[in-house]
mmCIF file of C-alpha atoms in Angstrom:
data_model
loop_
_atom_site.group_PDB
_atom_site.id
_atom_site.type_symbol
_atom_site.label_atom_id
_atom_site.label_comp_id
_atom_site.label_asym_id
_atom_site.label_seq_id
_atom_site.Cartn_x
_atom_site.Cartn_y
_atom_site.Cartn_z
ATOM 1 C CA MET G 1 23.121 12.575 26.237
ATOM 2 C CA SER G 2 26.790 13.425 25.687
ATOM 3 C CA GLU G 3 28.594 13.110 22.352
ATOM 4 C CA ASP G 4 30.373 9.920 23.495
ATOM 5 C CA GLU G 5 27.104 8.359 24.604
ATOM 6 C CA ARG G 6 25.489 9.309 21.298
ATOM 7 C CA VAL G 7 28.347 7.721 19.310
ATOM 8 C CA GLY G 8 28.146 4.609 21.471
ATOM 9 C CA HIS G 9 24.383 4.469 20.998
ATOM 10 C CA ARG G 10 24.819 4.807 17.237
ATOM 11 C CA GLU G 11 27.333 1.959 17.118
ATOM 12 C CA LEU G 12 25.036 -0.256 19.159
ATOM 13 C CA LEU G 13 22.130 0.568 16.857
ATOM 14 C CA GLN G 14 24.314 -0.196 13.823
ATOM 15 C CA ASP G 15 25.073 -3.634 15.308
ATOM 16 C CA PHE G 16 21.364 -4.139 15.963
ATOM 17 C CA ILE G 17 20.484 -3.228 12.343
ATOM 18 C CA GLU G 18 23.196 -5.572 11.050
ATOM 19 C CA SER G 19 21.778 -8.380 13.174
ATOM 20 C CA TYR G 20 18.301 -7.619 11.865
ATOM 21 C CA ARG G 21 19.582 -7.671 8.280
ATOM 22 C CA ASN G 22 21.108 -11.110 8.829
ATOM 23 C CA GLU G 23 17.775 -12.494 10.061
ATOM 24 C CA THR G 24 15.944 -12.619 6.723
ATOM 25 C CA CYS G 25 12.982 -14.505 8.181
ATOM 26 C CA LEU G 26 11.882 -11.232 9.829
ATOM 27 C CA TRP G 27 11.907 -8.966 6.793
ATOM 28 C CA LYS G 28 12.176 -10.927 3.544
ATOM 29 C CA THR G 29 8.706 -12.068 2.557
ATOM 30 C CA THR G 30 10.052 -14.655 0.091
ATOM 31 C CA CYS G 31 12.145 -16.370 2.766
ATOM 32 C CA LYS G 32 10.917 -19.901 3.497
ATOM 33 C CA ASP G 33 11.058 -19.202 7.256
ATOM 34 C CA TYR G 34 9.088 -15.942 7.009
ATOM 35 C CA HIS G 35 5.901 -17.692 8.148
ATOM 36 C CA ASP G 36 7.588 -19.939 10.706
ATOM 37 C CA GLY G 37 6.544 -18.580 14.106
ATOM 38 C CA ASN G 38 8.989 -20.757 16.083
ATOM 39 C CA LYS G 39 11.942 -19.580 14.023
ATOM 40 C CA LYS G 40 10.850 -15.947 14.391
ATOM 41 C CA ASN G 41 10.524 -16.307 18.176
ATOM 42 C CA ALA G 42 14.109 -17.588 18.411
ATOM 43 C CA VAL G 43 15.337 -14.735 16.217
ATOM 44 C CA TYR G 44 13.484 -12.138 18.298
ATOM 45 C CA ASP G 45 15.106 -13.569 21.438
ATOM 46 C CA ARG G 46 18.535 -13.018 19.848
ATOM 47 C CA LEU G 47 17.591 -9.478 18.814
ATOM 48 C CA ILE G 48 16.368 -8.701 22.325
ATOM 49 C CA GLU G 49 19.807 -9.649 23.663
ATOM 50 C CA LYS G 50 21.421 -7.475 20.987
ATOM 51 C CA TYR G 51 19.169 -4.547 21.981
ATOM 52 C CA LYS G 52 19.696 -4.885 25.766
ATOM 53 C CA PRO G 53 22.802 -2.615 25.798
ATOM 54 C CA ILE G 54 20.633 0.164 24.336
ATOM 55 C CA ASP G 55 17.619 -0.543 26.569
ATOM 56 C CA PRO G 56 18.257 -2.871 29.538
ATOM 57 C CA ASN G 57 14.495 -3.410 29.991
ATOM 58 C CA ALA G 58 13.985 -4.466 26.352
ATOM 59 C CA THR G 59 11.203 -6.911 25.582
ATOM 60 C CA ARG G 60 9.914 -8.381 22.339
ATOM 61 C CA ASP G 61 7.436 -5.491 22.085
ATOM 62 C CA THR G 62 10.269 -2.970 22.460
ATOM 63 C CA VAL G 63 12.282 -4.656 19.703
ATOM 64 C CA VAL G 64 9.292 -4.945 17.366
ATOM 65 C CA LYS G 65 8.449 -1.271 17.918
ATOM 66 C CA LYS G 66 12.058 -0.256 17.254
ATOM 67 C CA ILE G 67 12.154 -2.286 14.033
ATOM 68 C CA ASN G 68 8.843 -0.804 12.902
ATOM 69 C CA ASN G 69 10.112 2.680 13.725
ATOM 70 C CA LEU G 70 13.300 2.130 11.705
ATOM 71 C CA ARG G 71 11.369 0.715 8.745
ATOM 72 C CA THR G 72 8.776 3.500 8.788
ATOM 73 C CA THR G 73 11.441 6.185 8.861
ATOM 74 C CA TYR G 74 13.319 4.438 6.037
ATOM 75 C CA LYS G 75 10.115 4.249 3.972
ATOM 76 C CA LYS G 76 9.421 7.970 4.509
ATOM 77 C CA GLU G 77 12.911 8.881 3.318
ATOM 78 C CA LEU G 78 12.521 6.573 0.329
ATOM 79 C CA ASN G 79 9.214 8.223 -0.575
ATOM 80 C CA LYS G 80 10.864 11.656 -0.403
ATOM 81 C CA ILE G 81 13.472 10.488 -2.897
ATOM 82 C CA LYS G 82 10.843 9.058 -5.245
ATOM 83 C CA THR G 83 8.707 12.194 -5.020
ATOM 84 C CA SER G 84 11.648 14.434 -5.840
ATOM 85 C CA CYS G 85 12.531 12.245 -8.839
ATOM 86 C CA LYS G 86 8.966 12.324 -10.188
ATOM 87 C CA SER G 87 8.642 16.077 -9.848
ATOM 88 C CA GLY G 88 10.925 16.663 -12.815
ATOM 89 C CA ALA G 89 13.706 17.970 -10.619
ATOM 90 C CA GLY G 90 17.227 18.083 -11.972
ATOM 91 C CA THR G 91 19.898 15.788 -10.587
ATOM 92 C CA ASP G 92 21.032 18.527 -8.216
ATOM 93 C CA GLU G 93 17.532 18.889 -6.802
ATOM 94 C CA ILE G 94 16.842 15.201 -6.039
ATOM 95 C CA TYR G 95 16.316 14.667 -2.326
ATOM 96 C CA LYS G 96 19.326 13.254 -0.523
ATOM 97 C CA PRO G 97 18.426 11.445 2.704
ATOM 98 C CA CYS G 98 20.003 12.831 5.835
ATOM 99 C CA LEU G 99 19.055 9.821 7.961
ATOM 100 C CA TRP G 100 22.319 8.372 9.219
ATOM 101 C CA TYR G 101 21.132 4.754 8.985
ATOM 102 C CA PHE G 102 19.418 5.061 5.588
ATOM 103 C CA GLU G 103 22.164 3.136 3.791
ATOM 104 C CA LEU G 104 22.213 0.495 6.530
ATOM 105 C CA LEU G 105 18.561 -0.264 5.784
ATOM 106 C CA SER G 106 19.013 -0.372 2.006
ATOM 107 C CA PHE G 107 18.489 -4.156 2.122
ATOM 108 C CA LEU G 108 14.798 -3.360 2.704
ATOM 109 C CA TYR G 109 14.442 -1.576 -0.633
ATOM 110 C CA ASP G 110 12.979 -4.608 -2.433
ATOM 111 C CA GLN G 111 10.533 -5.115 0.411
ATOM 112 C CA GLU G 112 9.343 -1.491 0.437
ATOM 113 C CA VAL G 113 8.826 -1.117 -3.314
ATOM 114 C CA PRO G 114 5.517 -2.653 -4.440
ATOM 115 C CA ARG G 115 5.707 -5.400 -6.996
ATOM 116 C CA PRO G 116 4.419 -4.566 -10.459
ATOM 117 C CA SER G 117 0.740 -5.341 -10.755
ATOM 118 C CA THR G 118 -0.753 -7.603 -13.377
ATOM 119 C CA SER G 119 -4.161 -7.301 -14.933
ATOM 120 C CA ASN G 120 -6.661 -10.107 -14.591
ATOM 121 C CA ILE G 121 -8.886 -8.666 -17.317
ATOM 122 C CA ASP G 122 -8.902 -10.442 -20.668
ATOM 123 C CA ASP G 123 -7.916 -8.255 -23.576
ATOM 124 C CA ASP G 124 -10.227 -9.915 -26.087
ATOM 125 C CA GLU G 125 -10.029 -7.800 -29.247
ATOM 126 C CA ASN G 126 -13.060 -9.536 -30.772
ATOM 127 C CA GLU G 127 -15.318 -8.335 -27.991
ATOM 128 C CA THR G 128 -16.579 -4.825 -28.754
ATOM 129 C CA GLN G 129 -18.656 -4.208 -25.648
ATOM 130 C CA SER G 130 -18.763 -5.592 -22.152
ATOM 131 C CA THR G 131 -21.721 -5.270 -19.854
ATOM 132 C CA THR G 132 -21.544 -5.270 -16.105
ATOM 133 C CA GLY G 133 -24.417 -5.258 -13.654
ATOM 134 C CA ILE G 134 -24.064 -3.001 -10.640
ATOM 135 C CA GLY G 135 -26.986 -3.414 -8.303
ATOM 136 C CA SER G 136 -30.083 -3.426 -10.458
ATOM 137 C CA THR G 137 -28.566 -1.122 -13.087
ATOM 138 C CA SER G 138 -26.554 -2.403 -15.987
ATOM 139 C CA TYR G 139 -24.068 -0.313 -17.915
ATOM 140 C CA ASP G 140 -22.779 -0.857 -21.430
ATOM 141 C CA PHE G 141 -19.174 0.175 -21.817
ATOM 142 C CA PRO G 142 -17.958 0.960 -25.338
ATOM 143 C CA ASP G 143 -14.893 -0.529 -26.886
ATOM 144 C CA SER G 144 -11.637 1.383 -26.572
ATOM 145 C CA ASP G 145 -11.635 2.610 -30.203
ATOM 146 C CA ARG G 146 -14.232 5.304 -29.454
ATOM 147 C CA ASP G 147 -13.683 8.711 -27.918
ATOM 148 C CA THR G 148 -14.966 9.747 -24.504
ATOM 149 C CA PRO G 149 -18.511 8.403 -24.064
ATOM 150 C CA THR G 150 -21.541 10.393 -23.022
ATOM 151 C CA LEU G 151 -24.491 9.049 -21.073
ATOM 152 C CA ALA G 152 -27.749 8.605 -23.003
ATOM 153 C CA TYR G 153 -31.158 7.381 -21.872
ATOM 154 C CA SER G 154 -33.703 5.383 -23.812
ATOM 155 C CA ASP G 155 -37.045 6.968 -24.855
ATOM 156 C CA ASN G 156 -39.124 5.006 -22.339
ATOM 157 C CA GLU G 157 -37.023 6.496 -19.571
ATOM 158 C CA LEU G 158 -38.668 9.856 -20.003
ATOM 159 C CA ASP G 159 -41.931 8.252 -18.824
ATOM 160 C CA THR G 160 -40.328 7.277 -15.512
ATOM 161 C CA PRO G 161 -41.857 9.333 -12.698
ATOM 162 C CA THR G 162 -39.589 11.655 -10.769
ATOM 163 C CA PRO G 163 -39.945 11.926 -6.982
ATOM 164 C CA ALA G 164 -42.030 15.087 -7.424
ATOM 165 C CA ASN G 165 -44.614 13.589 -9.797
ATOM 166 C CA ARG G 166 -44.931 10.091 -8.304
ATOM 167 C CA SER G 167 -48.293 8.887 -7.152
ATOM 168 C CA ASP G 168 -48.957 8.056 -3.501
ATOM 169 C CA SER G 169 -48.777 4.316 -4.231
ATOM 170 C CA GLU G 170 -45.367 4.720 -5.918
ATOM 171 C CA ARG G 171 -44.089 6.686 -2.929
ATOM 172 C CA ALA G 172 -45.404 4.010 -0.567
ATOM 173 C CA THR G 173 -43.684 1.309 -2.615
ATOM 174 C CA SER G 174 -40.358 3.129 -2.512
ATOM 175 C CA ILE G 175 -40.667 3.741 1.223
ATOM 176 C CA SER G 176 -41.687 0.151 1.985
ATOM 177 C CA GLY G 177 -38.660 -1.182 0.144
ATOM 178 C CA GLY G 178 -40.230 -2.166 -3.137
ATOM 179 C CA VAL G 179 -37.813 -2.213 -6.046
ATOM 180 C CA ARG G 180 -38.616 -0.105 -9.037
ATOM 181 C CA PRO G 181 -36.831 -1.080 -12.252
ATOM 182 C CA ARG G 182 -34.163 1.356 -13.296
ATOM 183 C CA PRO G 183 -33.588 2.366 -16.877
ATOM 184 C CA LYS G 184 -30.699 0.911 -18.817
ATOM 185 C CA LYS G 185 -27.964 3.467 -19.333
ATOM 186 C CA LYS G 186 -25.879 3.395 -22.474
ATOM 187 C CA TYR G 187 -22.727 5.229 -23.365
ATOM 188 C CA ILE G 188 -22.643 6.684 -26.858
ATOM 189 C CA ASN G 189 -20.433 9.090 -28.725
#
């Protein structure tokens, strides 16, 4: 591809990206038309026509793949920037994207950055311990005022047979699918 063809290709791709940016129903998840399949089909038809000068045999699949390729590359560059910022690098050492269309895709920034998460766990200060059952074992979790917990077993747990000292009937029960009660584990400091 000659330099002139490359410049022409770049300009056509810039027009394609601009058209994509104007069609918010394809990329903006909060857009009311984002879930409207009929609207999206019409928009893809317009984008196919916009992409035909680049690829005369363009189909919807070709356009979708191109958009996904552009978005994936943008996301990778964005992650490189974030990684370089988190690493404690100075302002001179922060990654600067060399992707020529990075700025053209900057409208996707809000879509690529995850929303802040919210907790659905109640922060009840009056509750000192919460118990959760996992399978047939229940665990007591200490309140947050204590230091790192250690696992402790009750005295009757020491009487529980290990695989080596089980009787034949206990082995048969475990093989046949019988459920043996498990000891309650507690965290203490």
